[in-house]
Amino acid sequence: MDRKVAFITGITGQDGSYLAEFLLKKGYKVYGMVRRASVDKYERIAHIMDKIELIQGDLLDQYSLISALKKAQPTEVYNLAAQSFVPTSWAQPVLTSEFTAIGVTRMLESIRLVDPKIRFYQASSSEMYGKVLQTPQTEETPFYPRSPYGVAKVYGHYITVNYRESYDLFAVSGILFNHESPRRGLEFVTRKVTDGVARIKLGLQKELRLGNLDARRDWGFAGDYVEAMWLMLQQETPDDYVIATGETRTVKELVQVAFDRVGLDWEKHVVLDPAFLRPAEVDLLIGDPAKAKRQLGWTPKVSFEEMIRMMVDSDLERLSQ
Ligand code: NAP
Ligand code: F7E
């Protein structure tokens, strides 16, 4: 039997937790890289802690990456760790580049040194399209990032392509559009809205302060998207893929679906707050997942409405306890 050992950076994040679950079900030995903190942040992986192995490391520290790979001896590396919140990338642009851009090179160099046969997945992002030059966005659409985060992801994307072409590594880049879940961080708009709706319904909060309600995103379910990451590493040849639903919705539509779930009128609770506007906005994202469907046989399963309702229900349950 082929040895199946995965090493996941960012295992404590939304995607890392779903990917770890998915790979365990496939029979993988799963290692996760975690950075040291004064308090543990293992909430999302608490239910699988006895099935995975954690190794300390940080994308800022090349030596820690090398020794983590030597210890885990993985066959696949999923590089999900990043400073992933777009507004923070304006507040901490240099740190964002260190994690989200140069961190990818550190990981690739470590793989080259430890075992160039390791298959590598890089978490690229639809934020690379930014001020979009083509709609819908495909693997061929040129990038025009609009935030330090988007710029850093473009670097991470191209260094992955470059290592594939320079050193013949099996290195792929998944260009994933926004994907959400009940495990999404509370500052991202979907979770901020579903958490806010639950709090308002339970009388814990009266208003929900938001920024640009006209922005459009192609939102899918994180549980579906981690399967696509795995599929990319099971192909005969390495390649890059857009992973998206092919549908786009405004923030306002998201708000409506969430408030409808609990029978409340959003217009009575949502307050527009300029503090949540961005220095440069990404107005419209809609991905074309045709290549992923054709070559990976991947399609999203959970609809936008189902996902938002699932998130509202989960926040209601959590806050009612
Ligand atoms: P997330 O919930 O914010 O998780 C980020 C993870 O990165 C956390 O586990 C965090 O660890 C870790 N991390 C941050 N800096 C690190 C460092 N210096 N060294 C080691 N680990 C570090 O993000 P996500 O939503 O799961 O997204 C996963 C990846 O996909 C990210 O690269 C993101 O940029 C990218 N992406 C996400 C989406 C989306 O819609 N979710 C779409 C496209 C691409 P701590 O727990 O220690 O903070
Ligand atoms: O914003 C608007 C905001 O922060 C979505 C990350 O996972 O996906 C994510 O990046 C939209 C933007 O996600 C609020 O202006 C309005 O247009 O949920 P978000 P994001 O910036 O699209 C990509 C693919 C990634 O790669 C990233 O890592 O919603 N919006 N009002 C708001 N956004 C927030 N956060 N808060 C608001 O109050």
CSV table of C-alpha atoms and ligand atoms in Angstrom, one decimal:
chain,number,residue,atom,x,y,z
A,1,MET,CA,0.0,0.0,0.0
A,2,ASP,CA,1.2,3.5,-0.8
A,3,ARG,CA,2.3,5.5,2.2
A,4,LYS,CA,0.0,8.5,2.7
A,5,VAL,CA,1.3,11.1,5.0
A,6,ALA,CA,0.0,14.7,5.0
A,7,PHE,CA,1.6,17.8,6.5
A,8,ILE,CA,-0.7,20.7,6.9
A,9,THR,CA,0.4,24.3,7.7
A,10,GLY,CA,-2.5,26.3,9.1
A,11,ILE,CA,-4.2,23.2,10.6
A,12,THR,CA,-5.8,25.4,13.4
A,13,GLY,CA,-7.6,27.5,10.7
A,14,GLN,CA,-11.0,27.0,9.1
A,15,ASP,CA,-9.6,25.1,6.0
A,16,GLY,CA,-6.9,23.2,8.0
A,17,SER,CA,-9.5,21.7,10.3
A,18,TYR,CA,-11.8,20.5,7.4
A,19,LEU,CA,-8.8,19.2,5.4
A,20,ALA,CA,-7.5,17.2,8.4
A,21,GLU,CA,-10.9,15.6,8.9
A,22,PHE,CA,-11.1,14.8,5.2
A,23,LEU,CA,-7.6,13.2,5.0
A,24,LEU,CA,-8.1,11.2,8.2
A,25,LYS,CA,-11.2,9.6,6.5
A,26,LYS,CA,-9.0,8.8,3.5
A,27,GLY,CA,-6.6,6.9,5.8
A,28,TYR,CA,-3.8,9.5,5.9
A,29,LYS,CA,-1.4,10.0,8.8
A,30,VAL,CA,-1.9,13.7,9.4
A,31,TYR,CA,0.7,16.1,10.8
A,32,GLY,CA,-0.2,19.7,11.5
A,33,MET,CA,2.2,22.6,12.0
A,34,VAL,CA,1.3,25.0,14.8
A,35,ARG,CA,3.0,28.1,16.1
A,36,ARG,CA,3.6,28.6,19.7
A,37,ALA,CA,1.1,30.9,21.6
A,38,SER,CA,0.6,31.7,25.2
A,39,VAL,CA,-2.8,30.1,25.0
A,40,ASP,CA,-3.7,27.2,22.7
A,41,LYS,CA,-5.9,27.9,19.7
A,42,TYR,CA,-7.0,24.3,19.0
A,43,GLU,CA,-10.8,24.9,19.1
A,44,ARG,CA,-11.4,23.9,15.5
A,45,ILE,CA,-9.4,20.7,15.8
A,46,ALA,CA,-10.3,19.7,19.4
A,47,HIS,CA,-12.5,16.8,18.2
A,48,ILE,CA,-9.6,15.2,16.2
A,49,MET,CA,-6.7,16.0,18.5
A,50,ASP,CA,-6.2,12.3,19.4
A,51,LYS,CA,-5.9,11.4,15.7
A,52,ILE,CA,-3.4,13.9,14.5
A,53,GLU,CA,0.1,14.9,15.4
A,54,LEU,CA,1.1,18.5,15.9
A,55,ILE,CA,4.6,19.8,15.3
A,56,GLN,CA,5.7,23.3,16.3
A,57,GLY,CA,6.9,25.6,13.4
A,58,ASP,CA,6.4,29.0,11.9
A,59,LEU,CA,6.4,30.2,8.3
A,60,LEU,CA,8.8,32.9,9.5
A,61,ASP,CA,11.4,30.4,10.6
A,62,GLN,CA,13.1,28.4,7.8
A,63,TYR,CA,14.8,26.0,10.1
A,64,SER,CA,11.6,25.1,11.9
A,65,LEU,CA,10.0,24.1,8.5
A,66,ILE,CA,13.0,21.9,7.6
A,67,SER,CA,13.0,20.1,10.9
A,68,ALA,CA,9.2,19.7,10.8
A,69,LEU,CA,9.4,18.1,7.4
A,70,LYS,CA,12.3,15.8,8.5
A,71,LYS,CA,10.2,14.7,11.4
A,72,ALA,CA,6.9,14.1,9.6
A,73,GLN,CA,8.4,12.8,6.3
A,74,PRO,CA,5.2,13.7,4.4
A,75,THR,CA,4.2,12.6,0.9
A,76,GLU,CA,1.9,15.7,0.6
A,77,VAL,CA,2.3,19.2,2.0
A,78,TYR,CA,-0.7,21.6,2.1
A,79,ASN,CA,0.4,25.1,2.7
A,80,LEU,CA,-2.7,26.8,4.2
A,81,ALA,CA,-1.0,29.0,6.8
A,82,ALA,CA,-1.2,32.7,6.0
A,83,GLN,CA,-2.2,36.1,7.4
A,84,SER,CA,-5.6,35.7,5.7
A,85,PHE,CA,-7.7,38.7,6.7
A,86,VAL,CA,-7.7,41.4,4.0
A,87,PRO,CA,-8.1,44.5,6.2
A,88,THR,CA,-5.2,43.5,8.4
A,89,SER,CA,-3.0,43.4,5.4
A,90,TRP,CA,-3.2,47.2,5.2
A,91,ALA,CA,-2.4,47.5,8.9
A,92,GLN,CA,0.5,45.0,8.8
A,93,PRO,CA,1.7,44.9,5.2
A,94,VAL,CA,5.2,43.8,5.9
A,95,LEU,CA,4.2,40.9,8.2
A,96,THR,CA,1.5,39.9,5.7
A,97,SER,CA,4.2,39.6,3.0
A,98,GLU,CA,6.5,37.6,5.3
A,99,PHE,CA,3.8,35.0,6.1
A,100,THR,CA,1.7,35.0,2.9
A,101,ALA,CA,4.4,35.6,0.3
A,102,ILE,CA,7.9,34.8,1.4
A,103,GLY,CA,6.6,32.0,3.7
A,104,VAL,CA,5.7,30.1,0.5
A,105,THR,CA,9.3,30.3,-0.7
A,106,ARG,CA,10.5,29.1,2.7
A,107,MET,CA,8.2,26.1,2.4
A,108,LEU,CA,9.2,25.3,-1.1
A,109,GLU,CA,12.9,25.6,-0.3
A,110,SER,CA,12.4,23.3,2.6
A,111,ILE,CA,10.7,20.7,0.4
A,112,ARG,CA,13.5,20.9,-2.1
A,113,LEU,CA,16.1,20.3,0.6
A,114,VAL,CA,14.3,17.6,2.6
A,115,ASP,CA,12.5,15.6,-0.2
A,116,PRO,CA,11.7,17.0,-3.6
A,117,LYS,CA,9.3,14.1,-4.3
A,118,ILE,CA,6.8,15.7,-1.8
A,119,ARG,CA,3.7,16.9,-3.5
A,120,PHE,CA,2.9,20.6,-2.6
A,121,TYR,CA,-0.4,22.4,-2.5
A,122,GLN,CA,-0.4,26.2,-2.3
A,123,ALA,CA,-3.5,28.1,-1.1
A,124,SER,CA,-3.9,30.8,-3.7
A,125,SER,CA,-6.9,33.1,-3.7
A,126,SER,CA,-9.5,34.9,-5.9
A,127,GLU,CA,-8.2,38.1,-4.2
A,128,MET,CA,-5.4,37.9,-6.8
A,129,TYR,CA,-8.0,38.9,-9.5
A,130,GLY,CA,-8.9,42.1,-7.5
A,131,LYS,CA,-10.1,44.7,-9.9
A,132,VAL,CA,-11.1,42.0,-12.3
A,133,LEU,CA,-9.9,42.1,-15.9
A,134,GLN,CA,-12.4,39.4,-17.1
A,135,THR,CA,-15.7,37.9,-16.0
A,136,PRO,CA,-16.1,35.1,-15.0
A,137,GLN,CA,-12.5,34.6,-13.8
A,138,THR,CA,-10.6,31.6,-15.1
A,139,GLU,CA,-7.1,30.1,-14.8
A,140,GLU,CA,-6.2,32.4,-17.7
A,141,THR,CA,-7.5,35.7,-16.3
A,142,PRO,CA,-4.7,38.1,-15.5
A,143,PHE,CA,-4.2,39.2,-11.9
A,144,TYR,CA,-4.8,42.7,-10.6
A,145,PRO,CA,-4.6,42.5,-6.8
A,146,ARG,CA,-6.1,45.3,-4.7
A,147,SER,CA,-4.7,44.7,-1.2
A,148,PRO,CA,-1.3,43.9,0.3
A,149,TYR,CA,-2.9,40.4,1.0
A,150,GLY,CA,-3.8,40.0,-2.7
A,151,VAL,CA,-0.3,41.1,-3.8
A,152,ALA,CA,1.3,38.6,-1.4
A,153,LYS,CA,-0.9,35.8,-2.7
A,154,VAL,CA,0.2,36.7,-6.3
A,155,TYR,CA,3.8,36.2,-5.2
A,156,GLY,CA,3.0,32.9,-3.5
A,157,HIS,CA,1.2,31.8,-6.7
A,158,TYR,CA,4.0,32.6,-9.0
A,159,ILE,CA,6.8,31.2,-6.8
A,160,THR,CA,4.8,27.9,-6.7
A,161,VAL,CA,4.6,27.9,-10.6
A,162,ASN,CA,8.3,28.8,-10.8
A,163,TYR,CA,9.4,26.0,-8.5
A,164,ARG,CA,7.4,23.6,-10.6
A,165,GLU,CA,9.0,24.8,-13.7
A,166,SER,CA,12.5,25.3,-12.3
A,167,TYR,CA,12.9,22.1,-10.2
A,168,ASP,CA,10.2,19.9,-11.6
A,169,LEU,CA,8.4,19.8,-8.2
A,170,PHE,CA,4.9,18.5,-8.1
A,171,ALA,CA,3.7,21.9,-6.9
A,172,VAL,CA,0.1,23.1,-7.6
A,173,SER,CA,-1.8,26.2,-6.8
A,174,GLY,CA,-5.6,26.2,-6.0
A,175,ILE,CA,-7.2,29.5,-6.8
A,176,LEU,CA,-10.0,29.3,-4.3
A,177,PHE,CA,-12.8,31.7,-4.2
A,178,ASN,CA,-14.4,32.7,-0.9
A,179,HIS,CA,-15.4,29.6,1.2
A,180,GLU,CA,-17.2,29.7,4.5
A,181,SER,CA,-18.5,27.5,7.2
A,182,PRO,CA,-19.6,27.6,10.9
A,183,ARG,CA,-15.8,27.5,11.6
A,184,ARG,CA,-15.1,30.7,9.7
A,185,GLY,CA,-13.3,33.4,11.7
A,186,LEU,CA,-15.7,36.0,13.3
A,187,GLU,CA,-14.3,39.0,11.4
A,188,PHE,CA,-15.1,37.7,7.9
A,189,VAL,CA,-18.3,39.1,6.6
A,190,THR,CA,-20.4,35.8,6.4
A,191,ARG,CA,-19.6,34.8,9.9
A,192,LYS,CA,-19.9,38.3,11.2
A,193,VAL,CA,-23.4,38.4,9.8
A,194,THR,CA,-24.5,35.0,10.9
A,195,ASP,CA,-23.1,35.6,14.4
A,196,GLY,CA,-24.7,39.0,14.5
A,197,VAL,CA,-28.1,37.7,13.4
A,198,ALA,CA,-28.0,35.0,16.1
A,199,ARG,CA,-27.1,37.6,18.7
A,200,ILE,CA,-29.9,39.9,17.6
A,201,LYS,CA,-32.4,37.1,17.6
A,202,LEU,CA,-31.4,36.1,21.1
A,203,GLY,CA,-31.5,39.7,22.4
A,204,LEU,CA,-27.8,39.9,23.0
A,205,GLN,CA,-27.2,42.7,20.5
A,206,LYS,CA,-29.4,45.3,18.7
A,207,GLU,CA,-27.5,46.3,15.6
A,208,LEU,CA,-25.0,44.9,13.1
A,209,ARG,CA,-22.4,47.4,11.7
A,210,LEU,CA,-21.2,46.6,8.2
A,211,GLY,CA,-19.3,48.2,5.4
A,212,ASN,CA,-19.9,47.8,1.6
A,213,LEU,CA,-23.1,46.0,1.0
A,214,ASP,CA,-22.7,46.1,-2.8
A,215,ALA,CA,-19.6,44.0,-3.0
A,216,ARG,CA,-20.1,40.7,-4.8
A,217,ARG,CA,-18.5,37.4,-4.0
A,218,ASP,CA,-18.6,33.8,-5.2
A,219,TRP,CA,-19.2,32.1,-1.8
A,220,GLY,CA,-18.9,28.3,-1.4
A,221,PHE,CA,-18.7,25.8,1.5
A,222,ALA,CA,-15.3,25.1,3.0
A,223,GLY,CA,-16.1,21.4,3.5
A,224,ASP,CA,-16.5,21.1,-0.3
A,225,TYR,CA,-13.4,23.0,-1.2
A,226,VAL,CA,-10.9,20.9,0.8
A,227,GLU,CA,-11.8,17.9,-1.4
A,228,ALA,CA,-10.6,19.9,-4.4
A,229,MET,CA,-7.2,20.6,-2.7
A,230,TRP,CA,-6.7,16.8,-2.3
A,231,LEU,CA,-7.9,16.0,-5.8
A,232,MET,CA,-5.3,18.4,-7.2
A,233,LEU,CA,-2.5,16.4,-5.6
A,234,GLN,CA,-3.8,13.1,-6.9
A,235,GLN,CA,-3.5,14.0,-10.6
A,236,GLU,CA,-0.8,12.7,-12.9
A,237,THR,CA,0.6,16.1,-13.7
A,238,PRO,CA,0.7,19.2,-11.5
A,239,ASP,CA,-1.5,22.1,-12.6
A,240,ASP,CA,-3.4,25.1,-11.2
A,241,TYR,CA,-7.2,25.2,-10.8
A,242,VAL,CA,-10.0,27.7,-10.1
A,243,ILE,CA,-12.3,26.4,-7.4
A,244,ALA,CA,-15.6,28.3,-7.2
A,245,THR,CA,-19.4,27.9,-7.5
A,246,GLY,CA,-19.9,30.0,-10.6
A,247,GLU,CA,-22.5,32.1,-8.8
A,248,THR,CA,-22.1,35.5,-7.3
A,249,ARG,CA,-24.1,37.3,-4.6
A,250,THR,CA,-23.9,40.8,-2.9
A,251,VAL,CA,-23.2,41.3,0.7
A,252,LYS,CA,-26.8,42.6,0.9
A,253,GLU,CA,-28.2,39.3,-0.4
A,254,LEU,CA,-26.1,37.5,2.2
A,255,VAL,CA,-27.6,39.7,4.9
A,256,GLN,CA,-31.1,39.1,3.6
A,257,VAL,CA,-30.8,35.3,3.6
A,258,ALA,CA,-29.3,35.3,7.2
A,259,PHE,CA,-32.0,37.6,8.7
A,260,ASP,CA,-34.8,35.7,6.8
A,261,ARG,CA,-33.6,32.5,8.6
A,262,VAL,CA,-34.7,34.0,11.9
A,263,GLY,CA,-37.7,35.9,10.6
A,264,LEU,CA,-36.2,39.4,11.2
A,265,ASP,CA,-36.1,42.5,8.9
A,266,TRP,CA,-32.5,43.3,8.2
A,267,GLU,CA,-33.2,46.9,7.5
A,268,LYS,CA,-34.2,47.5,11.1
A,269,HIS,CA,-30.8,46.2,12.4
A,270,VAL,CA,-28.0,46.8,9.8
A,271,VAL,CA,-26.1,50.0,10.3
A,272,LEU,CA,-23.6,51.2,7.6
A,273,ASP,CA,-20.3,52.0,9.2
A,274,PRO,CA,-17.5,53.6,7.1
A,275,ALA,CA,-14.9,52.0,9.5
A,276,PHE,CA,-15.5,48.8,7.6
A,277,LEU,CA,-14.9,50.3,4.1
A,278,ARG,CA,-11.5,49.3,2.6
A,279,PRO,CA,-8.9,51.6,1.0
A,280,ALA,CA,-9.3,49.7,-2.2
A,281,GLU,CA,-12.3,47.3,-2.8
A,282,VAL,CA,-12.7,44.2,-4.8
A,283,ASP,CA,-16.2,44.8,-6.3
A,284,LEU,CA,-17.0,41.6,-8.1
A,285,LEU,CA,-15.8,38.0,-8.0
A,286,ILE,CA,-17.3,35.1,-9.9
A,287,GLY,CA,-15.2,32.1,-10.7
A,288,ASP,CA,-15.5,29.6,-13.6
A,289,PRO,CA,-14.9,26.1,-12.2
A,290,ALA,CA,-15.2,24.4,-15.6
A,291,LYS,CA,-11.6,23.1,-15.6
A,292,ALA,CA,-11.9,21.7,-12.1
A,293,LYS,CA,-15.1,19.9,-13.1
A,294,ARG,CA,-13.6,18.6,-16.3
A,295,GLN,CA,-10.2,17.4,-15.0
A,296,LEU,CA,-10.8,16.8,-11.3
A,297,GLY,CA,-14.5,15.7,-11.5
A,298,TRP,CA,-15.1,18.3,-8.7
A,299,THR,CA,-18.3,20.2,-8.1
A,300,PRO,CA,-19.6,22.1,-5.1
A,301,LYS,CA,-22.4,20.3,-3.2
A,302,VAL,CA,-23.7,22.8,-0.6
A,303,SER,CA,-25.6,25.8,-2.0
A,304,PHE,CA,-25.1,29.4,-0.8
A,305,GLU,CA,-28.5,29.5,1.0
A,306,GLU,CA,-28.0,26.1,2.7
A,307,MET,CA,-24.6,27.2,3.9
A,308,ILE,CA,-25.8,30.6,5.3
A,309,ARG,CA,-28.7,28.9,7.1
A,310,MET,CA,-26.3,26.2,8.5
A,311,MET,CA,-24.1,29.0,9.8
A,312,VAL,CA,-27.0,30.9,11.4
A,313,ASP,CA,-28.3,27.7,13.0
A,314,SER,CA,-24.9,26.9,14.3
A,315,ASP,CA,-24.4,30.3,15.8
A,316,LEU,CA,-27.8,30.2,17.4
A,317,GLU,CA,-27.0,26.9,19.0
A,318,ARG,CA,-23.6,28.0,20.2
A,319,LEU,CA,-24.9,31.3,21.7
A,320,SER,CA,-27.9,29.6,23.3
A,321,GLN,CA,-25.8,27.3,25.5
B,1,NAP,P1,-7.6,31.1,8.6
B,1,NAP,O1,-8.8,30.4,9.3
B,1,NAP,O2,-7.3,32.5,8.8
B,1,NAP,O3,-6.3,30.2,9.1
B,1,NAP,C1,-5.0,30.6,8.9
B,1,NAP,C2,-4.0,29.6,9.5
B,1,NAP,O4,-2.7,30.1,9.3
B,1,NAP,C3,-4.2,29.5,11.0
B,1,NAP,O5,-4.0,28.1,11.3
B,1,NAP,C4,-3.0,30.3,11.6
B,1,NAP,O6,-2.5,29.8,12.8
B,1,NAP,C5,-1.9,30.0,10.5
B,1,NAP,N1,-0.8,30.9,10.5
B,1,NAP,C6,-0.8,32.2,10.3
B,1,NAP,N2,0.4,32.7,10.3
B,1,NAP,C7,1.3,31.7,10.5
B,1,NAP,C8,2.7,31.6,10.6
B,1,NAP,N3,3.5,32.6,10.5
B,1,NAP,N4,3.2,30.3,10.8
B,1,NAP,C9,2.4,29.3,10.9
B,1,NAP,N5,1.1,29.3,10.8
B,1,NAP,C10,0.5,30.5,10.6
B,1,NAP,O7,-7.6,30.8,7.0
B,1,NAP,P2,-8.5,29.8,6.1
B,1,NAP,O8,-9.8,30.5,5.8
B,1,NAP,O9,-8.5,28.5,6.7
B,1,NAP,O10,-7.7,29.8,4.8
B,1,NAP,C11,-6.6,28.9,4.6
B,1,NAP,C12,-5.7,29.4,3.5
B,1,NAP,O11,-6.4,29.6,2.3
B,1,NAP,C13,-5.0,30.7,3.8
B,1,NAP,O12,-3.7,30.7,3.2
B,1,NAP,C14,-5.9,31.7,3.1
B,1,NAP,O13,-5.2,32.9,2.8
B,1,NAP,C15,-6.3,30.9,1.8
B,1,NAP,N6,-7.6,31.2,1.2
B,1,NAP,C16,-8.7,31.3,2.0
B,1,NAP,C17,-9.9,31.5,1.3
B,1,NAP,C18,-11.2,31.5,2.1
B,1,NAP,O14,-12.2,32.0,1.6
B,1,NAP,N7,-11.2,30.9,3.3
B,1,NAP,C19,-10.0,31.7,-0.1
B,1,NAP,C20,-8.8,31.6,-0.8
B,1,NAP,C21,-7.6,31.4,-0.1
B,1,NAP,P3,-2.9,30.4,14.2
B,1,NAP,O15,-4.1,29.6,14.7
B,1,NAP,O16,-1.7,30.2,15.0
B,1,NAP,O17,-3.3,31.9,14.0
B,2,F7E,O1,-15.1,40.3,2.9
B,2,F7E,C1,-17.4,43.2,2.4
B,2,F7E,C2,-15.9,43.5,2.2
B,2,F7E,O2,-13.6,39.9,4.8
B,2,F7E,C3,-16.0,40.1,1.8
B,2,F7E,C4,-10.5,35.8,2.8
B,2,F7E,O3,-10.8,34.5,3.2
B,2,F7E,O4,-11.8,35.6,0.8
B,2,F7E,C5,-11.7,36.4,2.0
B,2,F7E,O5,-11.4,37.7,1.7
B,2,F7E,C6,-16.7,41.4,1.3
B,2,F7E,C7,-15.7,42.5,1.0
B,2,F7E,O6,-13.6,38.4,2.7
B,2,F7E,C8,-18.0,44.0,5.9
B,2,F7E,O7,-15.7,44.9,1.8
B,2,F7E,C9,-18.9,44.6,4.0
B,2,F7E,O8,-16.0,43.1,-0.2
B,2,F7E,O9,-15.5,38.2,4.2
B,2,F7E,P1,-14.5,39.2,3.8
B,2,F7E,P2,-12.6,38.8,1.5
B,2,F7E,O10,-12.0,40.1,1.8
B,2,F7E,O11,-13.3,38.6,0.3
B,2,F7E,C10,-10.6,35.6,0.0
B,2,F7E,C11,-10.9,34.7,-1.2
B,2,F7E,C12,-9.4,35.3,0.7
B,2,F7E,O12,-8.4,34.7,0.1
B,2,F7E,C13,-9.2,35.9,2.0
B,2,F7E,O13,-8.2,35.2,2.8
B,2,F7E,O14,-17.6,41.8,2.3
B,2,F7E,N1,-17.9,43.7,3.7
B,2,F7E,N2,-19.0,44.8,5.3
B,2,F7E,C14,-17.3,43.4,4.9
B,2,F7E,N3,-16.3,42.5,5.2
B,2,F7E,C15,-15.9,42.4,6.5
B,2,F7E,N4,-14.9,41.5,6.8
B,2,F7E,N5,-16.6,43.0,7.5
B,2,F7E,C16,-17.6,43.9,7.3
B,2,F7E,O15,-18.2,44.5,8.2
